[in-house]
PDB file of C-alpha atoms in Angstrom:
ATOM      1  CA  UNK N  28      -4.472  21.154  -9.728  1.00  0.00           C
ATOM      2  CA  UNK N  29      -3.344  24.417 -11.234  1.00  0.00           C
ATOM      3  CA  UNK N  30      -3.953  26.111  -8.036  1.00  0.00           C
ATOM      4  CA  UNK N  31      -0.643  24.654  -6.776  1.00  0.00           C
ATOM      5  CA  UNK N  32       1.291  25.342 -10.073  1.00  0.00           C
ATOM      6  CA  UNK N  33       3.050  22.536 -11.815  1.00  0.00           C
ATOM      7  CA  UNK N  34       2.695  19.125 -10.066  1.00  0.00           C
ATOM      8  CA  UNK N  35       4.991  16.409 -11.102  1.00  0.00           C
ATOM      9  CA  UNK N  36       4.623  13.814  -8.353  1.00  0.00           C
ATOM     10  CA  UNK N  37       1.773  12.843  -6.178  1.00  0.00           C
ATOM     11  CA  UNK N  38       1.920  10.304  -3.413  1.00  0.00           C
ATOM     12  CA  UNK N  39      -1.527   9.187  -1.983  1.00  0.00           C
ATOM     13  CA  UNK N  40      -0.659   7.885   1.377  1.00  0.00           C
ATOM     14  CA  UNK N  41      -3.877   8.435   3.381  1.00  0.00           C
ATOM     15  CA  UNK N  42      -4.845   5.326   5.285  1.00  0.00           C
ATOM     16  CA  UNK N  43      -6.956   4.320   8.355  1.00  0.00           C
ATOM     17  CA  UNK N  44      -8.033   0.977   9.549  1.00  0.00           C
ATOM     18  CA  UNK N  45     -10.306  -0.266  12.295  1.00  0.00           C
ATOM     19  CA  UNK N  46     -10.516  -3.838  13.461  1.00  0.00           C
ATOM     20  CA  UNK N  47     -14.262  -3.943  13.685  1.00  0.00           C
ATOM     21  CA  UNK N  48     -15.908  -7.355  13.423  1.00  0.00           C
ATOM     22  CA  UNK N  49     -17.826  -7.561  10.196  1.00  0.00           C
ATOM     23  CA  UNK N  50     -21.243  -7.976  11.910  1.00  0.00           C
ATOM     24  CA  UNK N  51     -20.512  -4.792  13.851  1.00  0.00           C
ATOM     25  CA  UNK N  52     -19.534  -2.479  10.917  1.00  0.00           C
ATOM     26  CA  UNK N  53     -22.093   0.290  10.658  1.00  0.00           C
ATOM     27  CA  UNK N  54     -22.732   1.966   7.343  1.00  0.00           C
ATOM     28  CA  UNK N  55     -21.206   5.237   8.670  1.00  0.00           C
ATOM     29  CA  UNK N  56     -17.972   3.455   9.675  1.00  0.00           C
ATOM     30  CA  UNK N  57     -17.935   1.608   6.282  1.00  0.00           C
ATOM     31  CA  UNK N  58     -18.338   4.933   4.371  1.00  0.00           C
ATOM     32  CA  UNK N  59     -15.638   6.572   6.414  1.00  0.00           C
ATOM     33  CA  UNK N  60     -13.113   3.789   5.860  1.00  0.00           C
ATOM     34  CA  UNK N  61     -13.846   3.692   2.128  1.00  0.00           C
ATOM     35  CA  UNK N  62     -13.677   7.515   1.887  1.00  0.00           C
ATOM     36  CA  UNK N  63     -10.167   7.693   3.546  1.00  0.00           C
ATOM     37  CA  UNK N  64      -8.677   4.604   1.837  1.00  0.00           C
ATOM     38  CA  UNK N  65     -10.263   4.555  -1.632  1.00  0.00           C
ATOM     39  CA  UNK N  66     -12.279   7.689  -2.514  1.00  0.00           C
ATOM     40  CA  UNK N  67      -9.310   9.926  -1.647  1.00  0.00           C
ATOM     41  CA  UNK N  68      -7.147   7.991  -4.219  1.00  0.00           C
ATOM     42  CA  UNK N  69      -9.837   8.372  -6.883  1.00  0.00           C
ATOM     43  CA  UNK N  70     -10.203  12.071  -6.275  1.00  0.00           C
ATOM     44  CA  UNK N  71      -6.538  12.777  -6.246  1.00  0.00           C
ATOM     45  CA  UNK N  72      -5.947  10.677  -9.483  1.00  0.00           C
ATOM     46  CA  UNK N  73      -8.885  12.392 -11.071  1.00  0.00           C
ATOM     47  CA  UNK N  74      -7.585  15.902 -10.231  1.00  0.00           C
ATOM     48  CA  UNK N  75      -3.979  15.291 -11.132  1.00  0.00           C
ATOM     49  CA  UNK N  76      -4.174  13.060 -14.107  1.00  0.00           C
ATOM     50  CA  UNK N  77      -5.276  15.745 -16.652  1.00  0.00           C
ATOM     51  CA  UNK N  78      -2.881  18.216 -15.217  1.00  0.00           C
ATOM     52  CA  UNK N  79       0.117  15.745 -15.593  1.00  0.00           C
ATOM     53  CA  UNK N  80      -1.124  14.546 -19.023  1.00  0.00           C
ATOM     54  CA  UNK N  81      -1.104  18.168 -20.287  1.00  0.00           C
ATOM     55  CA  UNK N  82       2.502  18.600 -18.949  1.00  0.00           C
ATOM     56  CA  UNK N  83       3.564  15.384 -20.658  1.00  0.00           C
ATOM     57  CA  UNK N  84       5.103  13.943 -17.554  1.00  0.00           C
ATOM     58  CA  UNK N  85       4.042  12.834 -14.026  1.00  0.00           C
ATOM     59  CA  UNK N  86       4.155  10.202 -11.357  1.00  0.00           C
ATOM     60  CA  UNK N  87       1.401   9.104  -9.193  1.00  0.00           C
ATOM     61  CA  UNK N  88       2.084   6.663  -6.384  1.00  0.00           C
ATOM     62  CA  UNK N  89      -0.753   5.222  -4.391  1.00  0.00           C
ATOM     63  CA  UNK N  90       0.024   3.470  -1.069  1.00  0.00           C
ATOM     64  CA  UNK N  91      -2.555   0.634  -0.748  1.00  0.00           C
ATOM     65  CA  UNK N  92      -2.149  -2.496   1.276  1.00  0.00           C
ATOM     66  CA  UNK N  93      -1.576  -6.243   1.019  1.00  0.00           C
ATOM     67  CA  UNK N  94      -4.896  -6.382   2.982  1.00  0.00           C
ATOM     68  CA  UNK N  95      -6.573  -5.651  -0.298  1.00  0.00           C
ATOM     69  CA  UNK N  96      -4.997  -8.779  -1.769  1.00  0.00           C
ATOM     70  CA  UNK N  97      -5.249 -11.315   1.031  1.00  0.00           C
ATOM     71  CA  UNK N  98      -8.641 -10.214   2.427  1.00  0.00           C
ATOM     72  CA  UNK N  99      -7.474  -8.431   5.396  1.00  0.00           C
ATOM     73  CA  UNK N 100      -6.178 -11.074   7.608  1.00  0.00           C
ATOM     74  CA  UNK N 101      -5.222  -8.438  10.117  1.00  0.00           C
ATOM     75  CA  UNK N 102      -7.566  -5.526   9.208  1.00  0.00           C
ATOM     76  CA  UNK N 103     -11.358  -5.552   8.769  1.00  0.00           C
ATOM     77  CA  UNK N 104     -13.510  -6.253   5.782  1.00  0.00           C
ATOM     78  CA  UNK N 105     -14.105  -2.614   4.895  1.00  0.00           C
ATOM     79  CA  UNK N 106     -10.409  -1.729   5.056  1.00  0.00           C
ATOM     80  CA  UNK N 107      -9.490  -4.625   2.937  1.00  0.00           C
ATOM     81  CA  UNK N 108     -12.143  -3.833   0.394  1.00  0.00           C
ATOM     82  CA  UNK N 109     -11.205  -0.182   0.151  1.00  0.00           C
ATOM     83  CA  UNK N 110      -7.506  -0.981  -0.268  1.00  0.00           C
ATOM     84  CA  UNK N 111      -8.339  -3.542  -2.953  1.00  0.00           C
ATOM     85  CA  UNK N 112     -10.468  -0.801  -4.689  1.00  0.00           C
ATOM     86  CA  UNK N 113      -7.482   1.650  -4.432  1.00  0.00           C
ATOM     87  CA  UNK N 114      -5.196  -0.909  -6.087  1.00  0.00           C
ATOM     88  CA  UNK N 115      -7.700  -1.354  -8.877  1.00  0.00           C
ATOM     89  CA  UNK N 116      -8.043   2.333  -9.356  1.00  0.00           C
ATOM     90  CA  UNK N 117      -4.227   2.507  -9.659  1.00  0.00           C
ATOM     91  CA  UNK N 118      -4.459  -0.079 -12.443  1.00  0.00           C
ATOM     92  CA  UNK N 119      -7.274   1.759 -14.217  1.00  0.00           C
ATOM     93  CA  UNK N 120      -5.532   5.139 -14.144  1.00  0.00           C
ATOM     94  CA  UNK N 121      -2.279   3.589 -15.259  1.00  0.00           C
ATOM     95  CA  UNK N 122      -4.034   2.015 -18.353  1.00  0.00           C
ATOM     96  CA  UNK N 123      -5.799   5.359 -19.101  1.00  0.00           C
ATOM     97  CA  UNK N 124      -2.520   7.361 -18.898  1.00  0.00           C
ATOM     98  CA  UNK N 125      -0.287   4.853 -20.757  1.00  0.00           C
ATOM     99  CA  UNK N 126       1.721   6.524 -23.401  1.00  0.00           C
ATOM    100  CA  UNK N 127       1.205  10.098 -22.072  1.00  0.00           C
ATOM    101  CA  UNK N 128       4.377  10.269 -19.977  1.00  0.00           C
ATOM    102  CA  UNK N 129       2.388   9.778 -16.751  1.00  0.00           C
ATOM    103  CA  UNK N 130       2.743   6.580 -14.621  1.00  0.00           C
ATOM    104  CA  UNK N 131       0.571   5.405 -11.859  1.00  0.00           C
ATOM    105  CA  UNK N 132       1.803   2.704  -9.408  1.00  0.00           C
ATOM    106  CA  UNK N 133       0.672   1.323  -6.194  1.00  0.00           C
ATOM    107  CA  UNK N 134       2.780   0.107  -3.301  1.00  0.00           C
ATOM    108  CA  UNK N 135       1.199  -2.564  -1.127  1.00  0.00           C
ATOM    109  CA  UNK N 136       2.831  -2.629   2.324  1.00  0.00           C
ATOM    110  CA  UNK N 137       2.007  -5.540   4.629  1.00  0.00           C
ATOM    111  CA  UNK N 138       1.806  -5.950   8.323  1.00  0.00           C
ATOM    112  CA  UNK N 139       5.547  -6.252   8.776  1.00  0.00           C
ATOM    113  CA  UNK N 140       6.083  -2.604   7.604  1.00  0.00           C
ATOM    114  CA  UNK N 141       6.534  -0.061  10.315  1.00  0.00           C
ATOM    115  CA  UNK N 142       4.370   2.767   8.951  1.00  0.00           C
ATOM    116  CA  UNK N 143       4.504   4.902  12.100  1.00  0.00           C
ATOM    117  CA  UNK N 144       0.829   5.280  12.111  1.00  0.00           C
ATOM    118  CA  UNK N 145      -0.535   8.042  14.353  1.00  0.00           C
ATOM    119  CA  UNK N 146      -3.948   9.125  15.472  1.00  0.00           C
ATOM    120  CA  UNK N 147      -6.674   8.903  12.997  1.00  0.00           C
ATOM    121  CA  UNK N 148      -7.399  11.840  10.757  1.00  0.00           C
ATOM    122  CA  UNK N 149     -11.043  12.830  10.367  1.00  0.00           C
ATOM    123  CA  UNK N 150     -12.410  12.186   6.876  1.00  0.00           C
ATOM    124  CA  UNK N 151     -13.052  15.917   6.363  1.00  0.00           C
ATOM    125  CA  UNK N 152      -9.313  16.701   6.596  1.00  0.00           C
ATOM    126  CA  UNK N 153      -8.381  13.881   4.237  1.00  0.00           C
ATOM    127  CA  UNK N 154     -10.876  14.904   1.520  1.00  0.00           C
ATOM    128  CA  UNK N 155     -10.397  18.734   1.847  1.00  0.00           C
ATOM    129  CA  UNK N 156      -8.412  20.283  -0.939  1.00  0.00           C
TER     130      UNK N 156
END
């Protein structure tokens, strides 16, 4: 995190969904969806939490999804599971950082939100610092 200087606010907004029937989800596709939607949140929080804690202030906002709460009525199983995991990671980091001046929150947009989603981003681009 110090490579970028002082970081006060981080928004984790990576997201990618596929509507693959559960019986057709390959382990590779599962891992890719989890990497984009959950692992990226974990790694970002892990990197910036100590940096912000040492500054005594910071805000981390993780964009997750209602699919992680309702079982993915529109999205697939792997997307719903990854977004649920990202929401739980937000709660975990929020508890760990309580009292340090750093807050962690998650926003859970639903299907009615126009997110202006574009073409999928390869996992390598999402996870490269």
